[in-house]
mmCIF file of N, CA and C in Angstrom:
data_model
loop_
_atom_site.group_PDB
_atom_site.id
_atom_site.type_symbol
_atom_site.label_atom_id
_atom_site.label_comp_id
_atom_site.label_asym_id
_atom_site.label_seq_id
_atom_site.Cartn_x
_atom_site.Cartn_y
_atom_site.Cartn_z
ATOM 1 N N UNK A 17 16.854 31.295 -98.640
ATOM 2 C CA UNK A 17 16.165 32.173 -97.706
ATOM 3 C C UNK A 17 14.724 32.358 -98.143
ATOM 4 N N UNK A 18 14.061 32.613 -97.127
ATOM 5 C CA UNK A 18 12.284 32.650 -98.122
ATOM 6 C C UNK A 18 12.243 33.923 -98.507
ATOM 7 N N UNK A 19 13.036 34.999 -98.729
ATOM 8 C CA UNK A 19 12.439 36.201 -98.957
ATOM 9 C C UNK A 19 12.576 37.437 -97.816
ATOM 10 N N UNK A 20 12.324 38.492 -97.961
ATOM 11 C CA UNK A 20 12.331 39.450 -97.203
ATOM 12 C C UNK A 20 13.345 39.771 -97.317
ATOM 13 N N UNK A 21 14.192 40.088 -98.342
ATOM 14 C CA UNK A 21 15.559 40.392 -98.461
ATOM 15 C C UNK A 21 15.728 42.375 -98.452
ATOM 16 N N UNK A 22 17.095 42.555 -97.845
ATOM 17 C CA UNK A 22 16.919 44.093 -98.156
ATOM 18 C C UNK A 22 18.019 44.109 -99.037
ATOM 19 N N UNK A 23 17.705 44.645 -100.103
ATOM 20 C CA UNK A 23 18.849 44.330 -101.166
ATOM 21 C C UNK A 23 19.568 45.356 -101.511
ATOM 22 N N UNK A 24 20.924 45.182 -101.469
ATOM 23 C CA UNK A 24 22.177 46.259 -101.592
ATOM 24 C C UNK A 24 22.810 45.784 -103.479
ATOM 25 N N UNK A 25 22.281 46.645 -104.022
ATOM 26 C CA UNK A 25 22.805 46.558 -105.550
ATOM 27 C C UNK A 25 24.409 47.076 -105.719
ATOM 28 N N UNK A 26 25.061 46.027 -105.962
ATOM 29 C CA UNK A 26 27.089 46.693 -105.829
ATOM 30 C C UNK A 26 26.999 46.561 -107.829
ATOM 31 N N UNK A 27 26.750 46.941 -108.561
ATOM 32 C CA UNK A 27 27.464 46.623 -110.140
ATOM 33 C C UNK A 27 25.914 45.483 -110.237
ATOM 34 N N UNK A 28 26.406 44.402 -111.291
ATOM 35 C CA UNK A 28 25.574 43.390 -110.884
ATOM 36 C C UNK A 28 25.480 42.395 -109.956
ATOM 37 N N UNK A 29 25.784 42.659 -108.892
ATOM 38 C CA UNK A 29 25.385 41.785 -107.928
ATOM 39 C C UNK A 29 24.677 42.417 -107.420
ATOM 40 N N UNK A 30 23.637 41.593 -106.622
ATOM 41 C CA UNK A 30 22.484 41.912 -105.476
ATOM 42 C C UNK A 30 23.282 41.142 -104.503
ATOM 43 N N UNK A 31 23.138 42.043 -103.651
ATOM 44 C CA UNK A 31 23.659 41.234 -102.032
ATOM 45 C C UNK A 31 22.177 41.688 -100.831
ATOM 46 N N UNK A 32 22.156 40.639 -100.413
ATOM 47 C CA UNK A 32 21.200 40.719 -99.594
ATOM 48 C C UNK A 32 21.819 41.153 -98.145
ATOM 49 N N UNK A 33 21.357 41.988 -97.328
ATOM 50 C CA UNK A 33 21.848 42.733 -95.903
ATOM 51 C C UNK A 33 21.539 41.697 -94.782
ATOM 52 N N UNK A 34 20.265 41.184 -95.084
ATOM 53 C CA UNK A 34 19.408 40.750 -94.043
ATOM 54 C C UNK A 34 20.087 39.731 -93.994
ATOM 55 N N UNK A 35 20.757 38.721 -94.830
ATOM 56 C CA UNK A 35 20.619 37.313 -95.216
ATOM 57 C C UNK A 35 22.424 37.562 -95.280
ATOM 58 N N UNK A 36 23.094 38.291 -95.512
ATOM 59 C CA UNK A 36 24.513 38.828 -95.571
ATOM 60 C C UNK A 36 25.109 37.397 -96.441
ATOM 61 N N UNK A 37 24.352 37.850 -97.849
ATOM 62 C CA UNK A 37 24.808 36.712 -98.898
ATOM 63 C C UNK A 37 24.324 37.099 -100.165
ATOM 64 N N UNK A 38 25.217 37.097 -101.217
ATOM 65 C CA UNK A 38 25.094 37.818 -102.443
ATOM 66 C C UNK A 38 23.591 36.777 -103.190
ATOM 67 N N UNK A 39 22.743 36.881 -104.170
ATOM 68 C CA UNK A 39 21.849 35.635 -104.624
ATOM 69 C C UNK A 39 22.900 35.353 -105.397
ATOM 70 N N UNK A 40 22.547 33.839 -105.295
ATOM 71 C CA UNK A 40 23.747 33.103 -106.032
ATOM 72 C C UNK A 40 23.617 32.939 -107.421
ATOM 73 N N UNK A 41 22.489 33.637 -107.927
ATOM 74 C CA UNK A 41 22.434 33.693 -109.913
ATOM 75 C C UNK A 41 22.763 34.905 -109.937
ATOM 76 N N UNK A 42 22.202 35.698 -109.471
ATOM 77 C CA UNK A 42 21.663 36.928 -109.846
ATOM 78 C C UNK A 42 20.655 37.439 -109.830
ATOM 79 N N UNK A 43 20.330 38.690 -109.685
ATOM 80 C CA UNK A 43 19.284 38.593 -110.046
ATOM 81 C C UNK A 43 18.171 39.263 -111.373
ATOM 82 N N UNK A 44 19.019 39.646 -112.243
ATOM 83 C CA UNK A 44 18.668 40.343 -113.128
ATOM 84 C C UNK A 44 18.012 39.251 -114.517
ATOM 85 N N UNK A 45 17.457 38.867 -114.598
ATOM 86 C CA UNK A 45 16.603 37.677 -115.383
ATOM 87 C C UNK A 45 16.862 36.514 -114.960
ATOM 88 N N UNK A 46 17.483 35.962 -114.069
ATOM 89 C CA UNK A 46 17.434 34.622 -113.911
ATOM 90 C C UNK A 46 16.639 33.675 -112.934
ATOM 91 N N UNK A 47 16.199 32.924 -112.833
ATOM 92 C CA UNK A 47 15.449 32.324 -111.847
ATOM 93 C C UNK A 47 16.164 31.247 -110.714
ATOM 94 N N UNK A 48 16.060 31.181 -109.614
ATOM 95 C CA UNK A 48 16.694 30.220 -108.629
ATOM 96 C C UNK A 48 15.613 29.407 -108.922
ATOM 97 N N UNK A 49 16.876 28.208 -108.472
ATOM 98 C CA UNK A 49 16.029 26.886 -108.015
ATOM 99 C C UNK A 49 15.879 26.474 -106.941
ATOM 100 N N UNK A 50 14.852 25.678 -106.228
ATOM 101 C CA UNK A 50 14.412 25.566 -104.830
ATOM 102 C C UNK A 50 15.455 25.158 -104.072
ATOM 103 N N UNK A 51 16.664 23.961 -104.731
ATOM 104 C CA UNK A 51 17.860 23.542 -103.589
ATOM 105 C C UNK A 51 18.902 24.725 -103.928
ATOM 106 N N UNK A 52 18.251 25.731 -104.474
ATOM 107 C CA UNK A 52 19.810 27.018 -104.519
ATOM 108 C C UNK A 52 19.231 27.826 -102.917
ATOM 109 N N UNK A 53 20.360 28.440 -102.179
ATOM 110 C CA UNK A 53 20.042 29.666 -101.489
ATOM 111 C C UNK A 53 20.462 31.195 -101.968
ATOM 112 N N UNK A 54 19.656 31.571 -101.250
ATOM 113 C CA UNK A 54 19.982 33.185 -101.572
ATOM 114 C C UNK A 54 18.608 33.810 -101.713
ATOM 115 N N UNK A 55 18.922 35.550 -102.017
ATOM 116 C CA UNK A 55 17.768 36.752 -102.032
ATOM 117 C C UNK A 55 17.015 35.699 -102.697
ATOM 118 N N UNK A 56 15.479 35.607 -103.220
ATOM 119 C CA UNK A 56 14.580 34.641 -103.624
ATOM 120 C C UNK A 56 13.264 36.387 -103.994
ATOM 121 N N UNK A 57 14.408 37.896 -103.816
ATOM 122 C CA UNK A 57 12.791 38.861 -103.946
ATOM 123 C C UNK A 57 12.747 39.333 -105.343
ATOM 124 N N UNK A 58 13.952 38.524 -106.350
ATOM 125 C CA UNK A 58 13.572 38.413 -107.790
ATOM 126 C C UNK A 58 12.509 37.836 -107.772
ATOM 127 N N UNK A 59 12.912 36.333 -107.239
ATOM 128 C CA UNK A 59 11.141 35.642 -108.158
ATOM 129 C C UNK A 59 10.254 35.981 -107.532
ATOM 130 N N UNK A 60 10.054 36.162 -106.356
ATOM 131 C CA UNK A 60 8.855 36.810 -106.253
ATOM 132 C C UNK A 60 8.019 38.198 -106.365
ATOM 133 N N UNK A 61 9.227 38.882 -107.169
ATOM 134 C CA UNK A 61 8.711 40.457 -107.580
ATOM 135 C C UNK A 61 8.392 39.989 -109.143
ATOM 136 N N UNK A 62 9.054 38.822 -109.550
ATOM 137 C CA UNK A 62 8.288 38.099 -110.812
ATOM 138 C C UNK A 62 6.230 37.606 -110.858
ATOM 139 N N UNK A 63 6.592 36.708 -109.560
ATOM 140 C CA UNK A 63 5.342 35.932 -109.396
ATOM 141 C C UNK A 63 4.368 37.241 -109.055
ATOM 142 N N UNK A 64 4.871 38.501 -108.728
ATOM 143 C CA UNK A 64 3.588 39.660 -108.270
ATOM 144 C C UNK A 64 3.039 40.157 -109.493
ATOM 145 N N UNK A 65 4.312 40.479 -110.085
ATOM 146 C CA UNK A 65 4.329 41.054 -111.818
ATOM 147 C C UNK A 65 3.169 40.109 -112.419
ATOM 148 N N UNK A 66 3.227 39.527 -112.202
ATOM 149 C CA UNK A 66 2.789 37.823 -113.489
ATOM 150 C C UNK A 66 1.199 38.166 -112.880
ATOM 151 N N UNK A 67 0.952 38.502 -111.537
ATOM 152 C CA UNK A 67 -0.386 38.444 -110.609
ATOM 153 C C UNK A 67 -1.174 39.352 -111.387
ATOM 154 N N UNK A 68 -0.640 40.560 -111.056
ATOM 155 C CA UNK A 68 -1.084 41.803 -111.424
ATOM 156 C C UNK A 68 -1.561 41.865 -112.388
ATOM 157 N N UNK A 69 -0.582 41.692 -113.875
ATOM 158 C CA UNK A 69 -0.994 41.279 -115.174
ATOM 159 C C UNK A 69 -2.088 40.339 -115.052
ATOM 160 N N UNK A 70 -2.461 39.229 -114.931
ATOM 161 C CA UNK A 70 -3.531 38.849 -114.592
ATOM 162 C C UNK A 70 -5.052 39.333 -114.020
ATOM 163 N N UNK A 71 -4.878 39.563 -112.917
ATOM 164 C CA UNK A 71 -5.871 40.324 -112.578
ATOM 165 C C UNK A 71 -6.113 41.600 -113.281
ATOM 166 N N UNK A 72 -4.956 42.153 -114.023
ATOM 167 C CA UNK A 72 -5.660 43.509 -115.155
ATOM 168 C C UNK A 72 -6.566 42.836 -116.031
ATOM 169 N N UNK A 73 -6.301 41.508 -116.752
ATOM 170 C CA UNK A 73 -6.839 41.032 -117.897
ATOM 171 C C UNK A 73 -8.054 40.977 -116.870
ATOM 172 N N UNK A 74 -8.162 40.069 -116.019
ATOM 173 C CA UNK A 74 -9.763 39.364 -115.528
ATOM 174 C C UNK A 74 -10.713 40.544 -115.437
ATOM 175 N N UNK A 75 -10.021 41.766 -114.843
ATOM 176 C CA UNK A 75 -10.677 43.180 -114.329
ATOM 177 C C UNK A 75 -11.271 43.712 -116.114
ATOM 178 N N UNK A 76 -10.424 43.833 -116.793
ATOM 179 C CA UNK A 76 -10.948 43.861 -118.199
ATOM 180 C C UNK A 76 -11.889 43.169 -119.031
ATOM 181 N N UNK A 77 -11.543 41.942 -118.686
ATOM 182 C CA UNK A 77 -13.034 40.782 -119.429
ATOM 183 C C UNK A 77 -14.015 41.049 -118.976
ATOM 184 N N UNK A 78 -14.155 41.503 -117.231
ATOM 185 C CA UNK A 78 -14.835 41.596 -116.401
ATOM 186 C C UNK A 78 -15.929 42.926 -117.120
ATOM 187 N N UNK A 79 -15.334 44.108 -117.477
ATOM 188 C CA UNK A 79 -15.616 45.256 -117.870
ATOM 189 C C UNK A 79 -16.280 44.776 -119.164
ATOM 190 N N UNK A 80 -15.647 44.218 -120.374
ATOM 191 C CA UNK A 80 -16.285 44.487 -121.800
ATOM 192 C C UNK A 80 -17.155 43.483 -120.981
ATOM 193 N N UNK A 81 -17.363 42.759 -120.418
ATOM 194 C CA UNK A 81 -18.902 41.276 -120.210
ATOM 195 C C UNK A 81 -20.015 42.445 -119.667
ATOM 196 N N UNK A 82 -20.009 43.404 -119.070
ATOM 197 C CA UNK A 82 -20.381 44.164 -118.033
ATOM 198 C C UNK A 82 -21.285 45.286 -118.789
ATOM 199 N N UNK A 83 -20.645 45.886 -120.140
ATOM 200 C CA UNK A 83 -21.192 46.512 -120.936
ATOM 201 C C UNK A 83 -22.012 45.962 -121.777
ATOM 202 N N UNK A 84 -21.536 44.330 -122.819
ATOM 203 C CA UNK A 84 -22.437 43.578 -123.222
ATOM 204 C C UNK A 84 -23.817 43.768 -122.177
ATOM 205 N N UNK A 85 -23.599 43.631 -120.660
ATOM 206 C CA UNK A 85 -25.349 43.310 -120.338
ATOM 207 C C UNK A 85 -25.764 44.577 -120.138
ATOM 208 N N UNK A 86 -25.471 45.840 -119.739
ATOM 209 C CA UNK A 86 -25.548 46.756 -119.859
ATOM 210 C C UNK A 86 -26.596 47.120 -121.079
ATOM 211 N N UNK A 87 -25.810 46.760 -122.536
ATOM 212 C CA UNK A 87 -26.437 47.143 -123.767
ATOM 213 C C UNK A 87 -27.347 46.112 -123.791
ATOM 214 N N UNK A 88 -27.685 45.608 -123.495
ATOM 215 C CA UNK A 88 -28.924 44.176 -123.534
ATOM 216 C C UNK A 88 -30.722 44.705 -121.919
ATOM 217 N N UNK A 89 -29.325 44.490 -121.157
ATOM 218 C CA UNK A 89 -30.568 45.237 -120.354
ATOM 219 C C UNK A 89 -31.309 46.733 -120.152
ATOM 220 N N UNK A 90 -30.719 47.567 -120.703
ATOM 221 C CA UNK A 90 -30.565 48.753 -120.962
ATOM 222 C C UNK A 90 -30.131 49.450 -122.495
ATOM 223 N N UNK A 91 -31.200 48.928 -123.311
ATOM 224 C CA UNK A 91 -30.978 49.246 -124.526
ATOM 225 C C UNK A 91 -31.356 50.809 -124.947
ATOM 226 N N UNK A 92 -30.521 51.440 -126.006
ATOM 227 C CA UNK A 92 -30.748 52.208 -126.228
ATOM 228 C C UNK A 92 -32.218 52.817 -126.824
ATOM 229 N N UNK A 93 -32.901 53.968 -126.894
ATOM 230 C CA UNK A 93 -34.016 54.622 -127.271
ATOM 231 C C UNK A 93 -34.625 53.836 -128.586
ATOM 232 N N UNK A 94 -34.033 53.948 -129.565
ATOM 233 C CA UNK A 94 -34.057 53.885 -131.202
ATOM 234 C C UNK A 94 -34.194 51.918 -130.939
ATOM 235 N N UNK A 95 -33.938 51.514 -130.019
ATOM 236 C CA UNK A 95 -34.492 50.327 -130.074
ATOM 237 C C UNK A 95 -35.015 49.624 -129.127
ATOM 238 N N UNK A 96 -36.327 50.511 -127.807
ATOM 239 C CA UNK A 96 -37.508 50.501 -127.668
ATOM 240 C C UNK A 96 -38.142 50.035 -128.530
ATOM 241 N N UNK A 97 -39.457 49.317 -128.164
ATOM 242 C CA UNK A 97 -40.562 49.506 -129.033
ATOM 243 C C UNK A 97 -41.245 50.367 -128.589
ATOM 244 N N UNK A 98 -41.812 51.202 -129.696
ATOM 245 C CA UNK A 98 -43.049 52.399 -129.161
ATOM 246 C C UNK A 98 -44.266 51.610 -128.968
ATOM 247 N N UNK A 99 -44.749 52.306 -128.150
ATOM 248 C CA UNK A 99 -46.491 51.419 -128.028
ATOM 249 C C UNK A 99 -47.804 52.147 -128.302
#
């Protein structure tokens, strides 16, 4: 199924409502493979996870690079030259 699953948690199984079919691993750490069917909103609540984390790091490099020019273009007093 591509996704959009509404998922009914019984014990460990996920059963999907929409799709009226349990995922056929599971879904609690395991990953499907493309010729398996079933819920598929594990891996992709994986692939968002994995996004996010990402874009925190880039948003962060982004920040310390940001202060480097900051302190370069905008240097502090004590290292002015007086004239």
């Amino acid at each position: 199924s591509p996704g959009g699953c509404e998922q009914i948690k019984r014990g460990k199984i996920s059963y999907c409502k929409k799709h009226e079919m349990p995922c056929r691993n599971g879904c609690a750490g395991w990953y499907h493979l493309i010729n398996q069917k079933g819920c598929q909103s594990c891996e992709t609540a994986w692939k968002a996870k994995a996004r996010q984390e990402k874009r925190a790091i880039e948003q962060k490099m982004i920040g310390e690079k940001g202060k480097l020019d900051d302190a370069f273009w905008n240097p502090a007093k004590d290292r002015k030259k007086v004239k």
